[in-house]
Short mmCIF file of C-alpha atoms in Angstrom, two decimals:
data_model
loop_
_atom_site.label_atom_id
_atom_site.label_comp_id
_atom_site.label_asym_id
_atom_site.label_seq_id
_atom_site.Cartn_x
_atom_site.Cartn_y
_atom_site.Cartn_z
CA UNK A 1 -170.58 -189.93 -128.26
CA UNK A 2 -166.93 -188.98 -127.76
CA UNK A 3 -164.11 -190.73 -129.64
CA UNK A 4 -163.28 -192.58 -126.41
CA UNK A 5 -166.85 -193.77 -125.98
CA UNK A 6 -166.77 -197.07 -127.87
CA UNK A 7 -169.84 -198.70 -126.33
CA UNK A 8 -172.14 -200.32 -128.90
CA UNK A 9 -175.20 -198.36 -129.90
CA UNK A 10 -178.56 -199.54 -128.58
CA UNK A 11 -182.22 -199.20 -129.47
CA UNK A 12 -182.39 -196.42 -126.87
CA UNK A 13 -179.88 -194.35 -128.87
CA UNK A 14 -182.00 -194.69 -132.01
CA UNK A 15 -185.13 -194.00 -129.98
CA UNK A 16 -183.72 -190.77 -128.58
CA UNK A 17 -182.39 -189.66 -131.97
CA UNK A 18 -185.68 -190.30 -133.76
CA UNK A 19 -188.05 -189.24 -130.99
CA UNK A 20 -190.10 -192.45 -130.97
CA UNK A 21 -190.32 -195.34 -128.49
CA UNK A 22 -187.87 -198.21 -128.35
CA UNK A 23 -190.71 -200.61 -129.18
CA UNK A 24 -191.47 -198.68 -132.35
CA UNK A 25 -187.78 -198.60 -133.29
CA UNK A 26 -187.64 -202.38 -132.81
CA UNK A 27 -190.71 -202.92 -135.01
CA UNK A 28 -189.26 -200.72 -137.77
CA UNK A 29 -185.84 -202.36 -137.74
CA UNK A 30 -187.37 -205.85 -137.77
CA UNK A 31 -189.85 -204.75 -140.45
CA UNK A 32 -192.70 -205.90 -138.24
CA UNK A 33 -195.93 -204.32 -137.09
CA UNK A 34 -198.07 -201.44 -138.30
CA UNK A 35 -195.85 -198.32 -138.45
CA UNK A 36 -196.60 -195.23 -140.55
CA UNK A 37 -194.35 -194.45 -143.49
CA UNK A 38 -193.29 -191.16 -141.92
CA UNK A 39 -192.30 -192.81 -138.64
CA UNK A 40 -190.49 -195.60 -140.45
CA UNK A 41 -188.50 -193.07 -142.49
CA UNK A 42 -187.62 -191.10 -139.32
CA UNK A 43 -186.32 -194.22 -137.55
CA UNK A 44 -184.35 -195.51 -140.53
CA UNK A 45 -182.78 -192.10 -141.10
CA UNK A 46 -181.74 -191.86 -137.44
CA UNK A 47 -180.28 -195.40 -137.45
CA UNK A 48 -178.33 -194.70 -140.62
CA UNK A 49 -176.98 -191.40 -139.32
CA UNK A 50 -175.84 -193.02 -136.06
CA UNK A 51 -174.39 -196.04 -137.81
CA UNK A 52 -176.58 -198.39 -135.77
CA UNK A 53 -176.37 -202.11 -136.56
CA UNK A 54 -178.95 -204.42 -134.92
CA UNK A 55 -177.65 -207.08 -132.56
CA UNK A 56 -179.07 -210.30 -133.95
CA UNK A 57 -177.54 -212.58 -131.34
CA UNK A 58 -180.64 -212.35 -129.12
CA UNK A 59 -182.87 -213.38 -131.99
CA UNK A 60 -180.49 -216.16 -132.90
CA UNK A 61 -180.65 -217.49 -129.34
CA UNK A 62 -184.40 -217.79 -129.68
CA UNK A 63 -184.39 -219.38 -133.15
CA UNK A 64 -181.08 -221.25 -132.79
CA UNK A 65 -180.16 -219.93 -136.26
CA UNK A 66 -178.62 -216.82 -137.80
CA UNK A 67 -179.38 -215.57 -141.31
CA UNK A 68 -175.98 -216.62 -142.60
CA UNK A 69 -175.11 -219.29 -145.14
CA UNK A 70 -171.69 -220.87 -144.69
CA UNK A 71 -169.92 -221.14 -148.06
CA UNK A 72 -166.80 -223.30 -147.85
CA UNK A 73 -164.55 -223.35 -150.91
CA UNK A 74 -160.89 -224.22 -151.56
CA UNK A 75 -159.66 -220.88 -152.86
CA UNK A 76 -160.52 -217.39 -154.07
CA UNK A 77 -157.33 -217.06 -156.13
CA UNK A 78 -158.63 -219.72 -158.49
CA UNK A 79 -160.75 -217.94 -161.12
CA UNK A 80 -163.43 -220.62 -160.80
CA UNK A 81 -164.78 -219.76 -157.37
CA UNK A 82 -165.44 -216.02 -157.72
CA UNK A 83 -167.97 -216.92 -160.43
CA UNK A 84 -169.56 -219.49 -158.11
CA UNK A 85 -169.81 -216.81 -155.43
CA UNK A 86 -171.45 -214.46 -157.94
CA UNK A 87 -174.18 -217.03 -158.54
CA UNK A 88 -174.70 -217.60 -154.81
CA UNK A 89 -174.87 -213.90 -154.05
CA UNK A 90 -177.35 -213.13 -156.83
CA UNK A 91 -179.85 -215.49 -155.23
CA UNK A 92 -179.21 -214.72 -151.57
CA UNK A 93 -179.33 -210.95 -152.06
CA UNK A 94 -183.04 -211.37 -152.79
CA UNK A 95 -183.53 -212.96 -149.35
CA UNK A 96 -182.58 -212.12 -145.76
CA UNK A 97 -179.67 -214.57 -146.02
CA UNK A 98 -176.04 -213.52 -146.33
CA UNK A 99 -173.12 -215.73 -147.46
CA UNK A 100 -170.04 -216.04 -145.23
CA UNK A 101 -166.98 -217.57 -146.89
CA UNK A 102 -164.37 -219.94 -145.48
CA UNK A 103 -161.31 -221.13 -147.42
CA UNK A 104 -159.74 -224.60 -147.12
CA UNK A 105 -156.77 -224.55 -149.55
CA UNK A 106 -157.87 -228.07 -150.58
CA UNK A 107 -156.73 -229.38 -147.15
CA UNK A 108 -159.14 -231.77 -145.35
CA UNK A 109 -157.85 -230.77 -141.91
CA UNK A 110 -158.40 -227.09 -142.69
CA UNK A 111 -161.90 -227.87 -143.99
CA UNK A 112 -162.66 -229.52 -140.63
CA UNK A 113 -161.55 -226.43 -138.73
CA UNK A 114 -163.43 -223.99 -140.94
CA UNK A 115 -166.58 -226.12 -140.83
CA UNK A 116 -166.42 -226.46 -137.04
CA UNK A 117 -166.10 -222.70 -136.54
CA UNK A 118 -168.85 -221.85 -139.01
CA UNK A 119 -171.33 -224.41 -137.67
CA UNK A 120 -170.73 -223.13 -134.15
CA UNK A 121 -172.47 -219.91 -135.24
CA UNK A 122 -175.54 -221.93 -136.25
CA UNK A 123 -175.88 -220.81 -139.89
CA UNK A 124 -179.08 -221.40 -141.82
CA UNK A 125 -177.35 -223.55 -144.42
CA UNK A 126 -174.01 -224.82 -145.74
CA UNK A 127 -172.74 -224.73 -149.32
CA UNK A 128 -169.48 -226.66 -149.54
CA UNK A 129 -167.24 -227.53 -152.50
CA UNK A 130 -166.69 -231.17 -153.33
CA UNK A 131 -167.99 -234.52 -152.19
CA UNK A 132 -164.82 -235.76 -150.46
CA UNK A 133 -164.54 -234.85 -146.79
CA UNK A 134 -162.91 -236.27 -143.68
CA UNK A 135 -164.98 -238.49 -141.41
CA UNK A 136 -165.18 -235.66 -138.87
CA UNK A 137 -166.44 -233.18 -141.47
CA UNK A 138 -169.02 -235.63 -142.77
CA UNK A 139 -170.27 -236.25 -139.23
CA UNK A 140 -170.65 -232.51 -138.61
CA UNK A 141 -172.50 -232.00 -141.89
CA UNK A 142 -174.83 -234.97 -141.33
CA UNK A 143 -175.88 -233.81 -137.87
CA UNK A 144 -176.05 -230.05 -138.57
CA UNK A 145 -179.82 -230.14 -139.02
CA UNK A 146 -179.71 -227.55 -141.83
CA UNK A 147 -179.65 -227.68 -145.64
CA UNK A 148 -176.25 -228.91 -146.86
CA UNK A 149 -175.43 -228.50 -150.55
CA UNK A 150 -172.20 -229.98 -151.91
CA UNK A 151 -171.23 -228.23 -155.12
CA UNK A 152 -169.07 -228.59 -158.25
CA UNK A 153 -169.26 -232.40 -158.49
CA UNK A 154 -171.88 -235.12 -158.97
CA UNK A 155 -169.59 -238.16 -159.18
CA UNK A 156 -170.48 -239.58 -155.79
CA UNK A 157 -173.12 -239.70 -153.07
CA UNK A 158 -174.17 -236.48 -151.32
CA UNK A 159 -174.66 -236.03 -147.61
CA UNK A 160 -177.83 -234.08 -148.37
CA UNK A 161 -177.92 -232.46 -151.82
CA UNK A 162 -175.32 -231.98 -154.57
CA UNK A 163 -175.20 -229.53 -157.48
CA UNK A 164 -172.57 -229.67 -160.19
CA UNK A 165 -171.32 -231.54 -163.21
CA UNK A 166 -169.90 -235.01 -163.72
CA UNK A 167 -166.17 -234.46 -164.06
CA UNK A 168 -165.66 -238.00 -165.32
CA UNK A 169 -168.16 -237.24 -168.08
CA UNK A 170 -166.36 -233.96 -168.90
CA UNK A 171 -163.05 -235.82 -169.17
CA UNK A 172 -164.57 -238.54 -171.35
CA UNK A 173 -166.18 -236.04 -173.72
CA UNK A 174 -162.95 -234.13 -174.18
CA UNK A 175 -161.06 -237.37 -174.76
CA UNK A 176 -163.53 -238.43 -177.44
CA UNK A 177 -163.36 -235.02 -179.14
CA UNK A 178 -159.57 -235.13 -179.25
CA UNK A 179 -159.56 -238.61 -180.76
CA UNK A 180 -162.25 -237.60 -183.28
CA UNK A 181 -159.97 -234.74 -184.40
CA UNK A 182 -157.31 -237.34 -185.28
CA UNK A 183 -154.84 -236.81 -182.42
CA UNK A 184 -152.96 -239.80 -181.02
CA UNK A 185 -149.80 -238.47 -179.27
CA UNK A 186 -151.36 -236.71 -176.30
CA UNK A 187 -149.75 -235.02 -173.32
CA UNK A 188 -151.53 -234.15 -170.06
CA UNK A 189 -150.54 -231.14 -167.95
CA UNK A 190 -152.23 -230.37 -164.67
CA UNK A 191 -152.44 -230.08 -160.96
CA UNK A 192 -151.30 -232.90 -158.70
CA UNK A 193 -154.23 -235.28 -158.51
CA UNK A 194 -153.97 -236.18 -154.82
CA UNK A 195 -156.03 -233.39 -153.24
CA UNK A 196 -157.87 -232.01 -156.29
CA UNK A 197 -160.48 -234.76 -156.55
CA UNK A 198 -162.37 -233.15 -159.40
CA UNK A 199 -159.22 -232.89 -161.55
CA UNK A 200 -158.51 -236.55 -160.75
CA UNK A 201 -161.99 -237.59 -161.89
CA UNK A 202 -161.63 -235.65 -165.14
CA UNK A 203 -158.29 -237.35 -165.74
CA UNK A 204 -159.87 -240.76 -165.07
CA UNK A 205 -162.67 -240.06 -167.55
CA UNK A 206 -160.18 -238.70 -170.06
CA UNK A 207 -157.86 -241.73 -169.93
CA UNK A 208 -160.87 -244.05 -170.06
CA UNK A 209 -162.01 -242.46 -173.33
CA UNK A 210 -158.50 -242.64 -174.77
CA UNK A 211 -158.15 -246.30 -173.77
CA UNK A 212 -161.37 -247.17 -175.60
CA UNK A 213 -159.77 -245.63 -178.68
CA UNK A 214 -156.57 -247.64 -178.19
CA UNK A 215 -154.54 -244.60 -177.07
CA UNK A 216 -152.55 -243.92 -173.91
CA UNK A 217 -151.38 -240.57 -172.54
CA UNK A 218 -147.89 -240.20 -174.01
CA UNK A 219 -146.50 -237.76 -171.43
CA UNK A 220 -147.59 -236.10 -168.18
CA UNK A 221 -146.52 -233.00 -166.27
CA UNK A 222 -147.89 -232.12 -162.82
CA UNK A 223 -147.53 -229.12 -160.52
CA UNK A 224 -148.60 -228.08 -157.02
CA UNK A 225 -149.91 -224.74 -155.80
CA UNK A 226 -152.27 -222.30 -157.47
CA UNK A 227 -152.88 -222.19 -161.20
CA UNK A 228 -150.91 -219.56 -163.09
CA UNK A 229 -150.03 -218.53 -166.62
CA UNK A 230 -146.34 -218.78 -165.79
CA UNK A 231 -146.69 -222.39 -164.69
CA UNK A 232 -148.50 -223.22 -167.90
CA UNK A 233 -145.64 -221.77 -169.92
CA UNK A 234 -142.99 -223.59 -167.90
CA UNK A 235 -144.76 -226.93 -168.03
CA UNK A 236 -145.46 -226.70 -171.75
CA UNK A 237 -141.86 -225.77 -172.53
CA UNK A 238 -140.59 -228.72 -170.48
CA UNK A 239 -143.01 -231.18 -172.04
CA UNK A 240 -142.36 -230.14 -175.64
CA UNK A 241 -138.61 -230.33 -175.04
CA UNK A 242 -139.03 -233.83 -173.64
CA UNK A 243 -141.66 -235.07 -176.14
CA UNK A 244 -141.46 -232.97 -179.32
CA UNK A 245 -143.65 -235.41 -181.27
CA UNK A 246 -146.80 -234.72 -179.24
CA UNK A 247 -149.77 -233.63 -181.33
CA UNK A 248 -152.12 -232.56 -178.51
CA UNK A 249 -151.80 -230.95 -175.08
CA UNK A 250 -154.67 -231.33 -172.60
CA UNK A 251 -154.56 -229.08 -169.52
CA UNK A 252 -156.48 -229.63 -166.28
CA UNK A 253 -157.61 -225.98 -166.27
CA UNK A 254 -157.81 -223.00 -168.60
CA UNK A 255 -155.29 -220.82 -166.81
CA UNK A 256 -152.29 -223.09 -167.27
CA UNK A 257 -153.65 -223.89 -170.73
CA UNK A 258 -153.59 -220.18 -171.57
CA UNK A 259 -149.98 -219.94 -170.43
CA UNK A 260 -149.12 -222.92 -172.60
CA UNK A 261 -150.98 -221.48 -175.57
CA UNK A 262 -149.11 -218.18 -175.37
CA UNK A 263 -145.77 -220.01 -175.29
CA UNK A 264 -146.75 -222.24 -178.24
CA UNK A 265 -147.78 -219.20 -180.30
CA UNK A 266 -144.48 -217.47 -179.51
CA UNK A 267 -142.59 -220.57 -180.64
CA UNK A 268 -144.46 -220.65 -183.94
CA UNK A 269 -146.28 -223.98 -183.52
CA UNK A 270 -149.02 -224.68 -186.08
CA UNK A 271 -152.16 -224.79 -183.92
CA UNK A 272 -154.37 -226.81 -184.24
CA UNK A 273 -153.18 -228.58 -187.39
CA UNK A 274 -149.89 -229.87 -185.95
CA UNK A 275 -150.58 -229.52 -182.22
CA UNK A 276 -154.02 -229.15 -180.69
CA UNK A 277 -154.71 -227.79 -177.20
CA UNK A 278 -157.57 -227.74 -174.68
CA UNK A 279 -158.26 -226.76 -171.09
CA UNK A 280 -161.20 -226.89 -168.71
CA UNK A 281 -163.58 -224.42 -167.02
CA UNK A 282 -164.55 -221.94 -169.75
CA UNK A 283 -163.03 -218.98 -167.89
CA UNK A 284 -164.45 -215.82 -169.49
CA UNK A 285 -161.45 -213.72 -168.46
CA UNK A 286 -159.33 -215.56 -171.05
CA UNK A 287 -161.52 -214.70 -174.04
CA UNK A 288 -159.10 -211.92 -175.01
CA UNK A 289 -156.28 -214.32 -175.90
CA UNK A 290 -154.90 -214.17 -179.47
CA UNK A 291 -156.63 -217.50 -180.04
CA UNK A 292 -159.54 -219.08 -178.21
CA UNK A 293 -158.47 -222.07 -176.18
CA UNK A 294 -160.72 -225.11 -176.54
CA UNK A 295 -162.40 -225.83 -173.20
CA UNK A 296 -165.43 -227.20 -171.39
CA UNK A 297 -167.74 -224.87 -169.48
CA UNK A 298 -168.04 -226.07 -165.88
CA UNK A 299 -171.31 -224.11 -165.29
CA UNK A 300 -169.83 -222.26 -162.31
CA UNK A 301 -172.27 -219.39 -161.89
CA UNK A 302 -175.26 -221.63 -162.50
CA UNK A 303 -173.98 -224.04 -159.85
CA UNK A 304 -173.80 -221.17 -157.37
CA UNK A 305 -177.32 -220.01 -158.23
CA UNK A 306 -178.87 -223.46 -157.98
CA UNK A 307 -177.14 -224.23 -154.68
CA UNK A 308 -178.22 -220.96 -153.08
CA UNK A 309 -181.77 -221.41 -154.35
CA UNK A 310 -181.95 -224.88 -152.79
CA UNK A 311 -180.92 -223.45 -149.40
CA UNK A 312 -183.39 -220.56 -149.67
CA UNK A 313 -186.23 -222.84 -150.80
CA UNK A 314 -185.60 -225.44 -148.11
CA UNK A 315 -185.83 -222.80 -145.41
CA UNK A 316 -189.32 -221.92 -146.65
CA UNK A 317 -190.40 -225.56 -146.87
CA UNK A 318 -189.93 -225.98 -150.64
CA UNK A 319 -188.21 -229.28 -151.48
CA UNK A 320 -188.82 -229.52 -155.23
CA UNK A 321 -185.17 -230.40 -156.01
CA UNK A 322 -183.99 -233.94 -155.39
CA UNK A 323 -180.64 -234.95 -153.87
CA UNK A 324 -178.84 -234.59 -157.22
CA UNK A 325 -178.86 -231.60 -159.56
CA UNK A 326 -176.53 -232.37 -162.48
CA UNK A 327 -175.78 -229.69 -165.05
CA UNK A 328 -174.50 -230.42 -168.55
CA UNK A 329 -171.05 -229.14 -169.54
CA UNK A 330 -170.45 -228.38 -173.22
CA UNK A 331 -167.28 -228.30 -175.31
CA UNK A 332 -166.20 -225.02 -176.90
CA UNK A 333 -163.78 -225.97 -179.69
CA UNK A 334 -162.32 -222.49 -180.00
CA UNK A 335 -159.28 -222.13 -182.27
CA UNK A 336 -157.19 -224.95 -180.82
CA UNK A 337 -159.28 -228.12 -181.37
CA UNK A 338 -160.52 -229.15 -184.78
CA UNK A 339 -164.19 -230.05 -184.93
CA UNK A 340 -164.83 -233.54 -186.32
#
């Protein structure tokens, strides 16, 4: 083929290059039929040399499905979701399924658009973050006729199946641990709670636990946009200037918590004796900090694995998992939260 010849390769091209019939090439590439090892090797070598990629649209027209799993998440800049994707990929790479990712930026209208486009390709399953969706998105998911797994959260009712943790429980457990360590003047720093439903649920569980102990959040600082170390520093500096008597800072995620921790260390605060600190997610990337930030592991990779396994199993007729798979988050006290 000349550089100007951009026509897609066909089975005939592979047939001519390997010296076997098109039918045999088709059987080899679909891994079907009785073909000798030598012939199989000849065909695969020719296809690889040519750069041939099978056209699966014809097969999809017959089956009404392609071997793709739509994975719809809010962001890849957030350190949480790459670990979820790792779990999904480790399961799907053992099957014929491939994940295809769509990003929503936490916007319901963008989720609708991404979901519409992905479902139009007739994927074999959907893995989607969160339980809160627009009416249009819920309608599409309910009528898709494929496995739908909502991930990261179990505080609600799934459309089909959900895999995650209870964020209200995670918030309550952290609240109880902070009170048990003797802290009473507590500040909360985190993302705006309007669109981040999981952060809102953790905050609700957290304040519920504090209220049962007769304590209210003494100060709050919110931000919008992606999590960042710089934002954690800025927010912490502003809060401590405004409320210097705080004895604990609870962050909605580890990344802003790490930024706050670095600033507090630079300022010479006595941590955790005078001021305790904690975040959420158990992000492994932050284990190299001068001190280990207290946190709760959100089971990200395991959530990805379990969700992908449910899709793969359902496609083979295995329905051993029920509609709710709830994992158990655990507190890591680190160096910033005293153990009771």
